[in-house]
Tab-separated table of C-alpha atoms in Angstrom:
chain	number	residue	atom	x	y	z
R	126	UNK	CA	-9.324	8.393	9.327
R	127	UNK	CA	-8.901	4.762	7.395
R	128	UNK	CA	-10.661	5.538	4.651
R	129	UNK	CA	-9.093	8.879	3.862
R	130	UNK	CA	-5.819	6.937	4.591
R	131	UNK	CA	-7.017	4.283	2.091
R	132	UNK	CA	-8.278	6.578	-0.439
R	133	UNK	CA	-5.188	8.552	-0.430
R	134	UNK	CA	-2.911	4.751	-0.909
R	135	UNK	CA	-5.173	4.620	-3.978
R	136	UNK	CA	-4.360	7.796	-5.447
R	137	UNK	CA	-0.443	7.119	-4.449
R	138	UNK	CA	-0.774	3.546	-6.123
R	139	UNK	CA	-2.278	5.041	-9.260
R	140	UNK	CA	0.160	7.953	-9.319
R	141	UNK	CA	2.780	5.270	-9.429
R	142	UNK	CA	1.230	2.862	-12.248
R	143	UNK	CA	0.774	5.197	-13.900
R	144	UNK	CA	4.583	5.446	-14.604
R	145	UNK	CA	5.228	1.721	-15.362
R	146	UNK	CA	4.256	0.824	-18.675
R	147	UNK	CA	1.755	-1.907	-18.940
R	148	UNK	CA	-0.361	-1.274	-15.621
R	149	UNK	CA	-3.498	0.487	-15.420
R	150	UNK	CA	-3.089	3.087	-12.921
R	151	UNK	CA	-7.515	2.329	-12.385
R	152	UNK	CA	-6.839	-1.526	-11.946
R	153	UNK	CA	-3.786	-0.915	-9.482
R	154	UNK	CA	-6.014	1.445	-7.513
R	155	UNK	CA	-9.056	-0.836	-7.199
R	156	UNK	CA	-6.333	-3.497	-6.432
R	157	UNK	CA	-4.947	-0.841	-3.901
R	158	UNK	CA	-8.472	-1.386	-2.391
R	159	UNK	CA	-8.245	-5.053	-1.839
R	160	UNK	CA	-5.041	-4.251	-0.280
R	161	UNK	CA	-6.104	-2.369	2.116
R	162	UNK	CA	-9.885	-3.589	2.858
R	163	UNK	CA	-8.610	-5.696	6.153
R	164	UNK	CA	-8.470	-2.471	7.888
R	165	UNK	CA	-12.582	-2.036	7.119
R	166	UNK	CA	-13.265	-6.028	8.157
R	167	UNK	CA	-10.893	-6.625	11.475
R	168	UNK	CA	-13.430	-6.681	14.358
R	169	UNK	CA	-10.392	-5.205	16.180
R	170	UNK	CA	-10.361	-1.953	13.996
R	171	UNK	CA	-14.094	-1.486	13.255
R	172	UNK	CA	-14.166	0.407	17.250
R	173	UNK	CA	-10.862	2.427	16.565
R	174	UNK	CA	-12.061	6.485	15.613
R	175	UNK	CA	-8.720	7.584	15.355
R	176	UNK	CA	-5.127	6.257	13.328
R	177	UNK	CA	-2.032	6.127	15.550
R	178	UNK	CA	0.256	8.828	15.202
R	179	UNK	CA	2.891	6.911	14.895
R	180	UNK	CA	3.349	3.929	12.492
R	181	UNK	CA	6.191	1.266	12.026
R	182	UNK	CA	8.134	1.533	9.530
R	183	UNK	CA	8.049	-1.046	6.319
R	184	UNK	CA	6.025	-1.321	2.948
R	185	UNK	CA	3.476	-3.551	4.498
R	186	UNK	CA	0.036	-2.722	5.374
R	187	UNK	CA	0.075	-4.529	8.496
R	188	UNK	CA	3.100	-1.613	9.447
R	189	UNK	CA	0.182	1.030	10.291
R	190	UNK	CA	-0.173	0.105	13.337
R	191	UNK	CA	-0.036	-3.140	16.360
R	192	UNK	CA	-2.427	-5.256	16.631
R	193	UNK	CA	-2.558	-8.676	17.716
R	194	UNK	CA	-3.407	-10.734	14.366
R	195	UNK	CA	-1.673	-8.511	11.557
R	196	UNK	CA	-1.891	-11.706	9.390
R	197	UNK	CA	-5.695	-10.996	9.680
R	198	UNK	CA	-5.216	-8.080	7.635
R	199	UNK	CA	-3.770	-9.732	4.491
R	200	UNK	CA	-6.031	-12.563	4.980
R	201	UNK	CA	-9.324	-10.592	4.502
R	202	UNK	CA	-7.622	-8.844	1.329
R	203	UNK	CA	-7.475	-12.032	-0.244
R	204	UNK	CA	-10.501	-13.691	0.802
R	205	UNK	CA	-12.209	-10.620	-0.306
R	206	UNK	CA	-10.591	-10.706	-3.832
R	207	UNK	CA	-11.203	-14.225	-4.058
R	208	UNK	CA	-14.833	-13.617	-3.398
R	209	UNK	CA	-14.941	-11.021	-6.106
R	210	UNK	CA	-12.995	-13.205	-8.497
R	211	UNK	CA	-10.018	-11.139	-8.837
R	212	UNK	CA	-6.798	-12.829	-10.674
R	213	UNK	CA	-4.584	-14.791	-9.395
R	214	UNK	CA	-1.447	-12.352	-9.773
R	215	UNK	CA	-3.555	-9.954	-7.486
R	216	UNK	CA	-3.999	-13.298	-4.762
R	217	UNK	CA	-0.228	-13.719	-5.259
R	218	UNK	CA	0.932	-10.123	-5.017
R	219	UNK	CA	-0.890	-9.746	-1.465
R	220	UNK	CA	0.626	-12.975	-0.497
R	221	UNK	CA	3.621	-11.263	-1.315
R	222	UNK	CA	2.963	-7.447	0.076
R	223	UNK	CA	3.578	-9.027	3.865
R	224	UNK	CA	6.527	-11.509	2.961
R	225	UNK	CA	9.993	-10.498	1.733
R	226	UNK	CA	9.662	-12.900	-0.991
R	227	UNK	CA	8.530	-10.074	-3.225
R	228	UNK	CA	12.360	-8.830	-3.499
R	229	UNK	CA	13.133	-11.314	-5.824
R	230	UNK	CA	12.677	-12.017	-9.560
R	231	UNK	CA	10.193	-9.195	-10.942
R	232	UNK	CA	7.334	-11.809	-11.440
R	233	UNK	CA	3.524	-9.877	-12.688
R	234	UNK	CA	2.425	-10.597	-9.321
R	235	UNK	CA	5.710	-9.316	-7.855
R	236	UNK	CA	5.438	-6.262	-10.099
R	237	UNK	CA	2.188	-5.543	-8.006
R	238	UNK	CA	3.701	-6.270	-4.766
R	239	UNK	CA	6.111	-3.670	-5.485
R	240	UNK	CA	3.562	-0.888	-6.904
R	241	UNK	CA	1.334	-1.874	-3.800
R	242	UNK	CA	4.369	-1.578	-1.270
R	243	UNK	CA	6.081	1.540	-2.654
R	244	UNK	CA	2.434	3.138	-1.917
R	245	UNK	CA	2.301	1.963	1.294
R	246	UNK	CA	5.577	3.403	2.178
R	247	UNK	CA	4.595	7.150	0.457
R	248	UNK	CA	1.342	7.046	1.697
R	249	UNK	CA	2.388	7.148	5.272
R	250	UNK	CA	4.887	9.852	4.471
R	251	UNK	CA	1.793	11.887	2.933
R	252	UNK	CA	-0.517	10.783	5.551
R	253	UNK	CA	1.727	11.257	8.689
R	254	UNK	CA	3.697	14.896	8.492
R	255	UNK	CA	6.695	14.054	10.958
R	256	UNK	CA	6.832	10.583	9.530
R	257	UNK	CA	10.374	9.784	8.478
R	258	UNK	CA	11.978	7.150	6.405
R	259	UNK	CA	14.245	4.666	7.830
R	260	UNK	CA	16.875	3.580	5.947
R	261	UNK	CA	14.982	0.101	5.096
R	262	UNK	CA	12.446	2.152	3.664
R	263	UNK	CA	14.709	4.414	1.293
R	264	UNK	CA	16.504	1.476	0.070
R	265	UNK	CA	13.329	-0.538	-1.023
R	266	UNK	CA	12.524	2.924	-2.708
R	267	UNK	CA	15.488	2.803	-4.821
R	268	UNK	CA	14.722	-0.623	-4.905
R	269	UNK	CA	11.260	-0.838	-6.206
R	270	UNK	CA	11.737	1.975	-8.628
R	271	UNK	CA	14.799	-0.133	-10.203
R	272	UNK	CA	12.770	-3.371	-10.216
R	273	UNK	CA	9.844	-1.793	-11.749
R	274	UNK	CA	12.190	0.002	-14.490
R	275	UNK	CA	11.135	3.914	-13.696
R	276	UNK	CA	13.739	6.251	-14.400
R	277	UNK	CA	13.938	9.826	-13.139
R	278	UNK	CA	11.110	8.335	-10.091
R	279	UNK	CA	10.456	11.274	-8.074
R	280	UNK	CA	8.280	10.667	-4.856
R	281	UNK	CA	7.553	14.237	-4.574
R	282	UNK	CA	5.849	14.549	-7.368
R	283	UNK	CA	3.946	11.612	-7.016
R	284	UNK	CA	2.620	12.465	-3.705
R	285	UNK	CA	1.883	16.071	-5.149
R	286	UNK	CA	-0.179	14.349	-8.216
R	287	UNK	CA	-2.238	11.946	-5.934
R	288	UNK	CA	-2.903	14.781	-3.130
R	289	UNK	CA	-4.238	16.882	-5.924
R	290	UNK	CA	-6.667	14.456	-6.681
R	291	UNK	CA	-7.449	12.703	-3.310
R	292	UNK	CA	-8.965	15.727	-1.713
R	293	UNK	CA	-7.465	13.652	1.181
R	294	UNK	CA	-6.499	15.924	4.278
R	295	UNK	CA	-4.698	14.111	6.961
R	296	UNK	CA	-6.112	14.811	10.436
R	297	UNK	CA	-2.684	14.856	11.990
R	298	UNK	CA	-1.484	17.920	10.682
């Protein structure tokens, strides 16, 4: 369930790079990987066969589900990308991802927090079929897509796109 979870974020995090000029829709999905690796390293998770079917609401990795260390989750995405010598502005943007410090000046590595965190958010609308967004979650929508300059964003579509490509079905349905 995870890794047709993550492997659908990727396709969701492409989808939207692909719409912001200057990001590589590949790099942001590999990134999109890094992202989301603490959910294939926490001890905690490795015994879990099944997702929840319900999830917290926020554009934060750690919002998938409770556990007792969520910080563990962004700390294995960067020590993992550190290990594999990934850029800074990737280190930066997952420091980021779990703060609220991302909603401020439109920085690269803020850039990427918002690509990363707008996936997260349509991702579990994809993933989970009675999952509804909160108003939090709409406004950092509007949000993101204003920060990251994409006119005419339409989440439909980009969901559509990256299911088309995932192959991803969702065992919740």
């Amino acid at each position: 369930a995870l890794l047709q979870y993550t492997t659908l974020f990727k396709y969701i995090v492409s989808s939207i790079a692909s719409l912001k000029k200057g990001m590589t829709p590949e790099l942001l999905s590999c990134w999109a990987g890094f992202a989301s690796s603490g959910l294939f390293t926490l001890p905690s998770l490795k015994t879990k066969m099944t997702l929840p079917t319900t999830v917290k609401s926020g554009p934060k990795i750690s919002c998938l589900m409770d556990l007792e260390n969520q910080e563990l989750l962004t700390q294995h995405a960067i020590k993992l990308a550190q290990s594999w010598d990934q850029p800074k502005q990737l280190l930066l943007a997952l420091r980021s991802l779990e703060q609220e410090e991302r909603f401020t000046a439109p920085k690269q590595h803020q850039t990427i927090a918002f690509i990363l965190g707008l996936g997260c958010i349509l991702t579990k609308v994809a993933y989970w079929a009675d999952y509804k967004l909160t108003q939090e979650e709409v406004s950092l929508i509007n949000q993101s897509t204003e920060v990251l300059n994409i006119s005419g964003f339409n989440s439909t579509e980009v969901i559509t796109s990256a299911l088309s490509k995932a192959h991803t079905y969702s065992p919740l349905y």
